CSV table of C-alpha atoms and ligand atoms in Angstrom, one decimal:
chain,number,residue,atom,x,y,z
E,347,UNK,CA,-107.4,69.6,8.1
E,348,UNK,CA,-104.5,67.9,10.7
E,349,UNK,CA,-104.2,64.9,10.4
E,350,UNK,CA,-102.8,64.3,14.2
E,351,UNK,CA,-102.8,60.9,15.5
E,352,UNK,CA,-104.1,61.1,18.8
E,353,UNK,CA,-102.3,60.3,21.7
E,354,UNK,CA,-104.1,59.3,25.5
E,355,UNK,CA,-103.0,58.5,28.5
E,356,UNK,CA,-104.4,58.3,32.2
E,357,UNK,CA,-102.5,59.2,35.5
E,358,UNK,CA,-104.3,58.2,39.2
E,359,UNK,CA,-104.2,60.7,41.8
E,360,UNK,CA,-103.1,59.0,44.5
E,361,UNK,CA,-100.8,61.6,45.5
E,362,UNK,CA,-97.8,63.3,44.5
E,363,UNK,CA,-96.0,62.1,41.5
E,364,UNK,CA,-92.9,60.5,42.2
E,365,UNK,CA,-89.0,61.3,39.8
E,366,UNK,CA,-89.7,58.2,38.1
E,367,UNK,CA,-93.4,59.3,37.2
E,368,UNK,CA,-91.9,62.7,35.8
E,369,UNK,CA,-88.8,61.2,34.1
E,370,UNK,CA,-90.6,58.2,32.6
E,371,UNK,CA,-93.8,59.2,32.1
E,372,UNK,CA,-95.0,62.7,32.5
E,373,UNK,CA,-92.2,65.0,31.2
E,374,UNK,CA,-92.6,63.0,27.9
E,375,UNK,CA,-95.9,63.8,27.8
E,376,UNK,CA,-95.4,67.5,27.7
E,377,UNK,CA,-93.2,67.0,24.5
E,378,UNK,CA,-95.8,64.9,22.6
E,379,UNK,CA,-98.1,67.5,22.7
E,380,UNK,CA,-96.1,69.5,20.0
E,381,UNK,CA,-96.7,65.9,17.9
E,382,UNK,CA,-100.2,64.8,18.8
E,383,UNK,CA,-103.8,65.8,19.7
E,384,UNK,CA,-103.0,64.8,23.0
E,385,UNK,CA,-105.5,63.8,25.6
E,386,UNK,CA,-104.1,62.9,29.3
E,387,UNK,CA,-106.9,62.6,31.9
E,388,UNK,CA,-106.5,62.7,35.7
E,389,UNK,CA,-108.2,58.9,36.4
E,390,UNK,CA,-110.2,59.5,39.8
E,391,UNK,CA,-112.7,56.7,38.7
E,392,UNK,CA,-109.7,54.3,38.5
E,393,UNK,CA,-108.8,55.1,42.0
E,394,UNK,CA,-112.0,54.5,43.5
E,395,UNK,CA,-110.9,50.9,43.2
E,396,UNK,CA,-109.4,50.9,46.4
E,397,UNK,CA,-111.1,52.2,49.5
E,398,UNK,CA,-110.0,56.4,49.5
E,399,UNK,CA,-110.6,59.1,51.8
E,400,UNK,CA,-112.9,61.6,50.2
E,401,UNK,CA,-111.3,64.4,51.2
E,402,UNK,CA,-107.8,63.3,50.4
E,403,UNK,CA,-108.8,62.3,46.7
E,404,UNK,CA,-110.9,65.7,46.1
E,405,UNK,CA,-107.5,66.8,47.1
E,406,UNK,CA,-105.1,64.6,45.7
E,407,UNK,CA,-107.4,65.5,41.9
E,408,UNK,CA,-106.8,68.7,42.4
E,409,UNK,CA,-103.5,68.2,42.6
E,410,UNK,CA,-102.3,65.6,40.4
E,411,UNK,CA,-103.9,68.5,37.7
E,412,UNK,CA,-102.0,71.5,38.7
E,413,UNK,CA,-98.6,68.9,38.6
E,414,UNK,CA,-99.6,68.3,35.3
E,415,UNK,CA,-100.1,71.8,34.0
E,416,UNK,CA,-96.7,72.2,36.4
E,417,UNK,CA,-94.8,70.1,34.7
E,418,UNK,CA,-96.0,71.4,31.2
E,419,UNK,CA,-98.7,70.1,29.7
E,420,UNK,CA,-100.0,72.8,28.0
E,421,UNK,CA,-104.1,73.4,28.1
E,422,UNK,CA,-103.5,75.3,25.1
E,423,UNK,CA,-102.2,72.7,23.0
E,424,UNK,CA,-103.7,69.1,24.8
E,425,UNK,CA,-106.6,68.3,26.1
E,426,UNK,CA,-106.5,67.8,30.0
E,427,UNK,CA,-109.1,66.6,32.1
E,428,UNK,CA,-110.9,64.9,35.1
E,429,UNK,CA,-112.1,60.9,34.4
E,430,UNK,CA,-115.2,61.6,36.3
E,431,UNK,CA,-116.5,65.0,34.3
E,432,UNK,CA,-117.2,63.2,31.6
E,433,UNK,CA,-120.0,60.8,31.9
E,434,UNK,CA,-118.9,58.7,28.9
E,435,UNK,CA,-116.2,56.5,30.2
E,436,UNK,CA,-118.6,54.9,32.8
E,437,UNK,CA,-121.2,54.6,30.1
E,438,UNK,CA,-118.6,52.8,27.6
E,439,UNK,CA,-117.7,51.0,29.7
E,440,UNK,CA,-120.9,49.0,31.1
E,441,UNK,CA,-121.6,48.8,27.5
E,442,UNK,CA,-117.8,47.3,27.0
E,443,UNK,CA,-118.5,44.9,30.0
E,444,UNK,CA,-120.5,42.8,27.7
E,445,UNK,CA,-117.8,42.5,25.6
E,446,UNK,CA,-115.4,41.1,28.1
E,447,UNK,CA,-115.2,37.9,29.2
E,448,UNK,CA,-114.6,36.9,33.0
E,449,UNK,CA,-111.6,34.8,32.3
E,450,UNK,CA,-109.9,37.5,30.4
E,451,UNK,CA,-110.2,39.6,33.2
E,452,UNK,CA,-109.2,36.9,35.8
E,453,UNK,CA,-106.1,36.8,34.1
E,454,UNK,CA,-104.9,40.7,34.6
E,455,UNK,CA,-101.8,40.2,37.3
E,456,UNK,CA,-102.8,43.7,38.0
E,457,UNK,CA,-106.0,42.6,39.8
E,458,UNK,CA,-104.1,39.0,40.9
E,459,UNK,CA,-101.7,41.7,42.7
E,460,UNK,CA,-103.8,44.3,43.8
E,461,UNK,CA,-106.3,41.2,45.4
E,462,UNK,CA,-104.0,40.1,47.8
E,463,UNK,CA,-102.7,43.5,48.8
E,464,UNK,CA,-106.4,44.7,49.7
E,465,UNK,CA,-107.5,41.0,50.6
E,466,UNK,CA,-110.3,43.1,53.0
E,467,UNK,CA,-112.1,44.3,49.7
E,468,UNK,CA,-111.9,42.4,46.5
E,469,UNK,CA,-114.7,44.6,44.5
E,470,UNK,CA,-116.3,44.4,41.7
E,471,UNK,CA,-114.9,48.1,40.2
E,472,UNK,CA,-111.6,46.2,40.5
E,473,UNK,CA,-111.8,43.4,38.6
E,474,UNK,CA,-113.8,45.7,36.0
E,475,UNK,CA,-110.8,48.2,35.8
E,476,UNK,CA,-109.1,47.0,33.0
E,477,UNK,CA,-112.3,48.0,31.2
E,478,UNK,CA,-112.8,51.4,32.5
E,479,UNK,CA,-109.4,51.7,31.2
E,480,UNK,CA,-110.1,50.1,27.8
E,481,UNK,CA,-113.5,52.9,27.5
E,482,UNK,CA,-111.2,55.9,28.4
E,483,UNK,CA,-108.6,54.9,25.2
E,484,UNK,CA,-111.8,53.8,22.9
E,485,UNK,CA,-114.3,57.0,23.6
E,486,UNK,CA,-111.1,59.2,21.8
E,487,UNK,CA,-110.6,56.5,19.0
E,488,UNK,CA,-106.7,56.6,20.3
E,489,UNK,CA,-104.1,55.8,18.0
E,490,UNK,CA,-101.4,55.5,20.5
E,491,UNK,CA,-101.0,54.9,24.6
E,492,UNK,CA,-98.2,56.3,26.3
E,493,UNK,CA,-97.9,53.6,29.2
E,494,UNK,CA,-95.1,51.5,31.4
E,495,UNK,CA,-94.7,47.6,30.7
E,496,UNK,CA,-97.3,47.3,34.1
E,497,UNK,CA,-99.9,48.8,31.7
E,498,UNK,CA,-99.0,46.6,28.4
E,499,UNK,CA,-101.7,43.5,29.1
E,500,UNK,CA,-104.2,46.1,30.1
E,501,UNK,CA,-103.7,47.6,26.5
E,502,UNK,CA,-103.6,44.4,25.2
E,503,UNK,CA,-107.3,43.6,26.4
E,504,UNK,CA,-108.4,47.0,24.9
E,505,UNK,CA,-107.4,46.1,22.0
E,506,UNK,CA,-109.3,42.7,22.1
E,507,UNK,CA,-112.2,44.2,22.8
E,508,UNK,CA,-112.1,47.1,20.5
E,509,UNK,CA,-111.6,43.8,17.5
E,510,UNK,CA,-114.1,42.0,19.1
E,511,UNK,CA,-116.7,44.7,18.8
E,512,UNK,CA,-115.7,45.9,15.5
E,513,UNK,CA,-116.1,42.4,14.2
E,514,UNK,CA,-119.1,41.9,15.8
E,515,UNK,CA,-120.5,45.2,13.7
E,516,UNK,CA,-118.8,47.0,11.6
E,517,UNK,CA,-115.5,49.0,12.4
E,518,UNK,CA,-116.4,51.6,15.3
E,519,UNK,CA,-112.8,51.8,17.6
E,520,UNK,CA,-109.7,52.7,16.3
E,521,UNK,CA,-107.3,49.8,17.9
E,522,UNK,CA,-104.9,51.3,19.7
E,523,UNK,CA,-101.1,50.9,19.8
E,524,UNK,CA,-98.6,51.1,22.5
E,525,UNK,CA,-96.3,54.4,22.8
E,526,UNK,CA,-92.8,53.6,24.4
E,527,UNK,CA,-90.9,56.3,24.0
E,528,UNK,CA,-87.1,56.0,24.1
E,529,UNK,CA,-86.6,59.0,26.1
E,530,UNK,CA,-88.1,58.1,28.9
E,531,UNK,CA,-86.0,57.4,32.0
E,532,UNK,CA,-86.4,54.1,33.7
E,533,UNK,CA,-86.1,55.3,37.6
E,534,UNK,CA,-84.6,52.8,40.3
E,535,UNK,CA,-85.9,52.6,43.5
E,536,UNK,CA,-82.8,54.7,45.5
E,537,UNK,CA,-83.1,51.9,48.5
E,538,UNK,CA,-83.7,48.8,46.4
E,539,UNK,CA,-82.3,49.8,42.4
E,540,UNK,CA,-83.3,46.7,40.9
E,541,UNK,CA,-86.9,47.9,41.6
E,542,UNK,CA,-88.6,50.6,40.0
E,543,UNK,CA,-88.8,54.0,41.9
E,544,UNK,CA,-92.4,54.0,43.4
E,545,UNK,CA,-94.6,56.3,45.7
E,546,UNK,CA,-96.5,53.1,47.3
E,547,UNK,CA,-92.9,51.9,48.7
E,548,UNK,CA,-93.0,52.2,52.2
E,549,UNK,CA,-89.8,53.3,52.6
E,550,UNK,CA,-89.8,57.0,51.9
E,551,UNK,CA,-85.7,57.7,51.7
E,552,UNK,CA,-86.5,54.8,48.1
E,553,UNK,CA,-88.6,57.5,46.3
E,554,UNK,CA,-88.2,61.5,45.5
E,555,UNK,CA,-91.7,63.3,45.0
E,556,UNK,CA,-91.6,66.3,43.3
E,557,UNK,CA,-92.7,68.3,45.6
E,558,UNK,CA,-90.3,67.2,48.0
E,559,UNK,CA,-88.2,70.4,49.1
E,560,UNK,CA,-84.8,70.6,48.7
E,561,UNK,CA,-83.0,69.7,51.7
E,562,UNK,CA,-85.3,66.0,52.0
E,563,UNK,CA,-84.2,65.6,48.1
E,564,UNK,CA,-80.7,66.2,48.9
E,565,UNK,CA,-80.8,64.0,52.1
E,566,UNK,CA,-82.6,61.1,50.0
E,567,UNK,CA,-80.2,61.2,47.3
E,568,UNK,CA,-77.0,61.3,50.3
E,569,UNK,CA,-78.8,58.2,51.9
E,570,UNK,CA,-79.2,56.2,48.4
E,571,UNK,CA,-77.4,52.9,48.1
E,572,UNK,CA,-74.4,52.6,46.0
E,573,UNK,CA,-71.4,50.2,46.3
E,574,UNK,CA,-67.6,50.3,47.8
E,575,UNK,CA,-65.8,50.8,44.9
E,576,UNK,CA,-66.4,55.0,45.0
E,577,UNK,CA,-66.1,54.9,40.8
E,578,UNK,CA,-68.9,57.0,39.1
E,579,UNK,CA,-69.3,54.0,36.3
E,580,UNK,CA,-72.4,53.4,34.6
E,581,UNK,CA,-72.9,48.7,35.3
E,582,UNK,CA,-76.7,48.5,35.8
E,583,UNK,CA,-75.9,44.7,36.9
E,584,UNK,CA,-73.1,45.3,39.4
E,585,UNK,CA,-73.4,49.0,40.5
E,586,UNK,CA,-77.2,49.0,39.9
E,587,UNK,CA,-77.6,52.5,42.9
E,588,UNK,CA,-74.8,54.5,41.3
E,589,UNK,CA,-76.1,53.5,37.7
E,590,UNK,CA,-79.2,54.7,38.6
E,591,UNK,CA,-78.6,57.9,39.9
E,592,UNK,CA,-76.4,58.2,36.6
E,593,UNK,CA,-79.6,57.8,34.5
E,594,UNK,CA,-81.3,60.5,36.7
E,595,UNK,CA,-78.4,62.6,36.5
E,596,UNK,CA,-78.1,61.9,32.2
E,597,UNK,CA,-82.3,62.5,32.1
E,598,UNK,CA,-82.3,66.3,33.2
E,599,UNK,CA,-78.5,67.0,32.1
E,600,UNK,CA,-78.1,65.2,28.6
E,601,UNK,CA,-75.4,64.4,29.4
E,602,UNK,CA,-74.3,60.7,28.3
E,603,UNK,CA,-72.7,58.1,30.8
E,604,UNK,CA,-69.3,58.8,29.8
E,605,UNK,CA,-69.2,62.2,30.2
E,606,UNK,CA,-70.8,62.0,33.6
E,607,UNK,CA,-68.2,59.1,34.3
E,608,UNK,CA,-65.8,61.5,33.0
E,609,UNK,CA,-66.9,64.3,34.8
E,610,UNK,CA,-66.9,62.7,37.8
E,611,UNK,CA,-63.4,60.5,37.6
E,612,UNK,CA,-61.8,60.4,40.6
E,613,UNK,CA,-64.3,62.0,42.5
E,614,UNK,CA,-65.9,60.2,45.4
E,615,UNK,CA,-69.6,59.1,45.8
E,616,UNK,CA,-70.2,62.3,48.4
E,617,UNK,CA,-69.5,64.8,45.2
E,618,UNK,CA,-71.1,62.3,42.5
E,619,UNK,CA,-74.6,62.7,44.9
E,620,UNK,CA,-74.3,66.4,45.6
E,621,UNK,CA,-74.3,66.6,42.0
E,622,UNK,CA,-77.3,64.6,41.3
E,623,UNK,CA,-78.9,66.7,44.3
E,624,UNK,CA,-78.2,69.7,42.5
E,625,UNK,CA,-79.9,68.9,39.1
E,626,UNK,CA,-83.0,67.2,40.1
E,627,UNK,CA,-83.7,70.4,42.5
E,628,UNK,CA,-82.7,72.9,39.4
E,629,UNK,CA,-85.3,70.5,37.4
E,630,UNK,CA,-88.4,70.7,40.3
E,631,UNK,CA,-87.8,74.1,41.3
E,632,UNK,CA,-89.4,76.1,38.4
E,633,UNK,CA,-92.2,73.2,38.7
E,634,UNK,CA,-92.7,73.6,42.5
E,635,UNK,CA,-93.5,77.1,41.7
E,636,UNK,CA,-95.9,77.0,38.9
E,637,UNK,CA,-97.9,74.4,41.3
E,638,UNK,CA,-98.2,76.5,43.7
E,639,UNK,CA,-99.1,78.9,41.8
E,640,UNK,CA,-102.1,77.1,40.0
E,641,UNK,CA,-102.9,75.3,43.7
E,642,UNK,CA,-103.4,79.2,44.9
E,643,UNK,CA,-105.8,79.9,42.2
E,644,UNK,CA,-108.5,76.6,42.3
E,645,UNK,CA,-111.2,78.9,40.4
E,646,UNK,CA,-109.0,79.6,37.6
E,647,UNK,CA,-107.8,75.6,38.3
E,648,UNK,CA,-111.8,74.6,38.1
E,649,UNK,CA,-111.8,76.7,35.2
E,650,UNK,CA,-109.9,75.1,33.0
E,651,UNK,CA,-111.4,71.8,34.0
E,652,UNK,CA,-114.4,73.1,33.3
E,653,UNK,CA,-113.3,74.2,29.7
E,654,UNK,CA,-111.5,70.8,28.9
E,655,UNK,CA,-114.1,68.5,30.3
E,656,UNK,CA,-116.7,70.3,27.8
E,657,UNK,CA,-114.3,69.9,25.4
E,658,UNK,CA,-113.5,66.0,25.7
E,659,UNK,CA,-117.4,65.6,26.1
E,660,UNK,CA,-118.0,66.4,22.6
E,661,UNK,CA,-115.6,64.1,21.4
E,662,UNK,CA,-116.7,61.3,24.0
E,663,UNK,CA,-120.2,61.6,22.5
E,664,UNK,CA,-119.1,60.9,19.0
E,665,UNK,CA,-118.0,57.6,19.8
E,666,UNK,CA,-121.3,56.7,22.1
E,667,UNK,CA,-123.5,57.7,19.7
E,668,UNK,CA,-121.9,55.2,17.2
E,669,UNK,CA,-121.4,52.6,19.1
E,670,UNK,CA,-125.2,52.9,20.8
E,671,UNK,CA,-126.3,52.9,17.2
E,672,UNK,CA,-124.8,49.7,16.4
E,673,UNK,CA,-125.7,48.0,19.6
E,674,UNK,CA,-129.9,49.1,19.3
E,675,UNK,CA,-129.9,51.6,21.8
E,676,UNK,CA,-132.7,53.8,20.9
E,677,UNK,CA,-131.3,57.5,21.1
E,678,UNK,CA,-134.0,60.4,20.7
Y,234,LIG,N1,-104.1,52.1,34.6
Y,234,LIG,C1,-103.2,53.2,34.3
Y,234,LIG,C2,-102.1,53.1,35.4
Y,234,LIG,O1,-102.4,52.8,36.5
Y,234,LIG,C3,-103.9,54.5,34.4
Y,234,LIG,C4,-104.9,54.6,33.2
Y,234,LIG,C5,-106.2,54.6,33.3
Y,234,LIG,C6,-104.5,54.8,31.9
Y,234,LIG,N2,-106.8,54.8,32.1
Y,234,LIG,C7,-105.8,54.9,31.2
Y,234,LIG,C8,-103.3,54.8,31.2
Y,234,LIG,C9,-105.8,55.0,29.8
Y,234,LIG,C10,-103.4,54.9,29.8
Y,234,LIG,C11,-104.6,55.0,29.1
Y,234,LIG,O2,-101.0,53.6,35.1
């Protein structure tokens, strides 16, 4: 038998994935499956935490699945699928609730953040997501969590409550560790690059989505902020824009930052950013397609939902069963 360590992680779909979420985050993804029984699950639960329009999310789900097959995660190889077809993360997690303490949870600077940015609805599901996301990692018995440093005290809790309730019985949870991978590209805003690149910015030209077409990407990348010195050098601290593109440029190409500085000597900024313009849209184009292609078909789409929330199901069930054993749930 494989002896696979299995790898989960959860994306929102609160619309179109941004360069950074591909670069750091999702492209990797599509490599680990080749590693890993690898589960990645599209978390419309988690984004009920903040007030959506129905039809937007049924849309936006639809969609942040077909990016996902787009930008090759294969359904042959992992294990894709929607939060809410598969009834076992809510039930874990009422179950984990009494597990979790209130001040552990008033701590997450996730909720401190997100309660003052939706002052209008401070909800319960909120302040209870760190636990959601702690059922979504346990139900799989996870070995390792592909997430960004936002994520890491959220993982951290899981963790405590996966000890906590394998002291409290006997060992149920596998405890989970963190995945940082070293190829994955830490993407600048393009307005602000000592931020990171992100779709909730409200300043559109800071952010490329991929399905942006190519004539916004080129003009985004043409309007990012760089410096007066017009030398294609890679200074994170002092030419923090042009450093960034370089790491965008270095992600799709390979290239390392002196052979892009080389590459580039003598050349102005105007060249440097046509450049960059040129390899992100070679890297979204064959992904713009496939999406559109899977967004034309939703039966076959639902399909494979269908298939892979069947299939997570059965594992999901594995774990409840266990841990309603321990608890004294009676099961018949
Ligand atoms: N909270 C994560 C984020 O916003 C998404 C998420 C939900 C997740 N469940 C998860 C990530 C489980 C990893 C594992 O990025």
């Amino acid at each position: 038998m494989e002896e696979k360590k299995i790898i989960f992680s959860g994306i929102q779909p609160t619309g179109v994935f941004t360069l950074g979420n591909y670069l750091g985050a999702v492209r990797n993804w599509g490599k680990l499956q080749e590693d890993y029984r690898s589960i990645f699950c599209v978390v419309d639960l988690h984004a009920l935490t903040v007030r959506q329009v129905p039809k937007d999310l049924r849309h936006q789900t639809y969609q942040a699945y077909a990016l996902l097959l787009a930008c090759g995660i294969d359904p042959e190889k992992a294990l894709v699928f929607v939060q809410s077809h598969v009834a076992g993360h809510a039930e874990l997690s009422w179950i984990l609730n009494n597990y979790t303490y209130f001040g552990e949870l008033s701590r997450m600077t996730q909720f401190k953040d997100k309660s003052s940015k939706h002052e209008d609805n401070i909800n319960a599901g909120l302040f209870d997501y760190p636990v959601l996301m702690a059922a979504d990692i346990l139900l799989y018995q996870t070995d390792l969590v592909p997430i960004g440093a936002d994520q890491k005290q959220h993982l951290e809790l899981a963790r405590d409550i996966a000890n906590r309730f394998n002291n409290a019985y006997s060992p149920t949870f596998v405890v989970p560790d963190g995945y940082f991978s070293k190829s994955g590209a830490r993407v600048k805003s393009l307005q602000e690059p000592t931020k990171k690149m992100s779709k909730s910015d409200t300043n559109e030209k800071s952010y490329i989505l991929l399905l942006d077409p190519p004539n916004v990407i080129r003009k985004k990348i043409r309007s990012a902020v760089t410096d007066s010195d017009a030398k294609v050098a890679y200074d994170p601290e002092n030419k923090a824009g042009v450093s960034n593109l370089m790491e965008i440029y270095q992600a799709i190409t390979g290239d390392s930052f002196e052979e892009i500085e080389g590459k580039f000597e003598g050349q102005g900024y105007g060249v440097f950013k046509d450049a960059v313009a040129d390899v992100i849209i070679g890297e979204l184009e064959p992904i713009q397609k496939r999406y559109e292609e899977l967004m034309n078909d939703k039966k076959g789409l639902e399909a494979i939902m269908k298939e892979h929330a069947e299939m997570a199901n059965r594992m999901a069930i594995r774990t409840l069963r266990k841990v309603k054993k321990k608890i004294g749930l009676v099961q018949v």
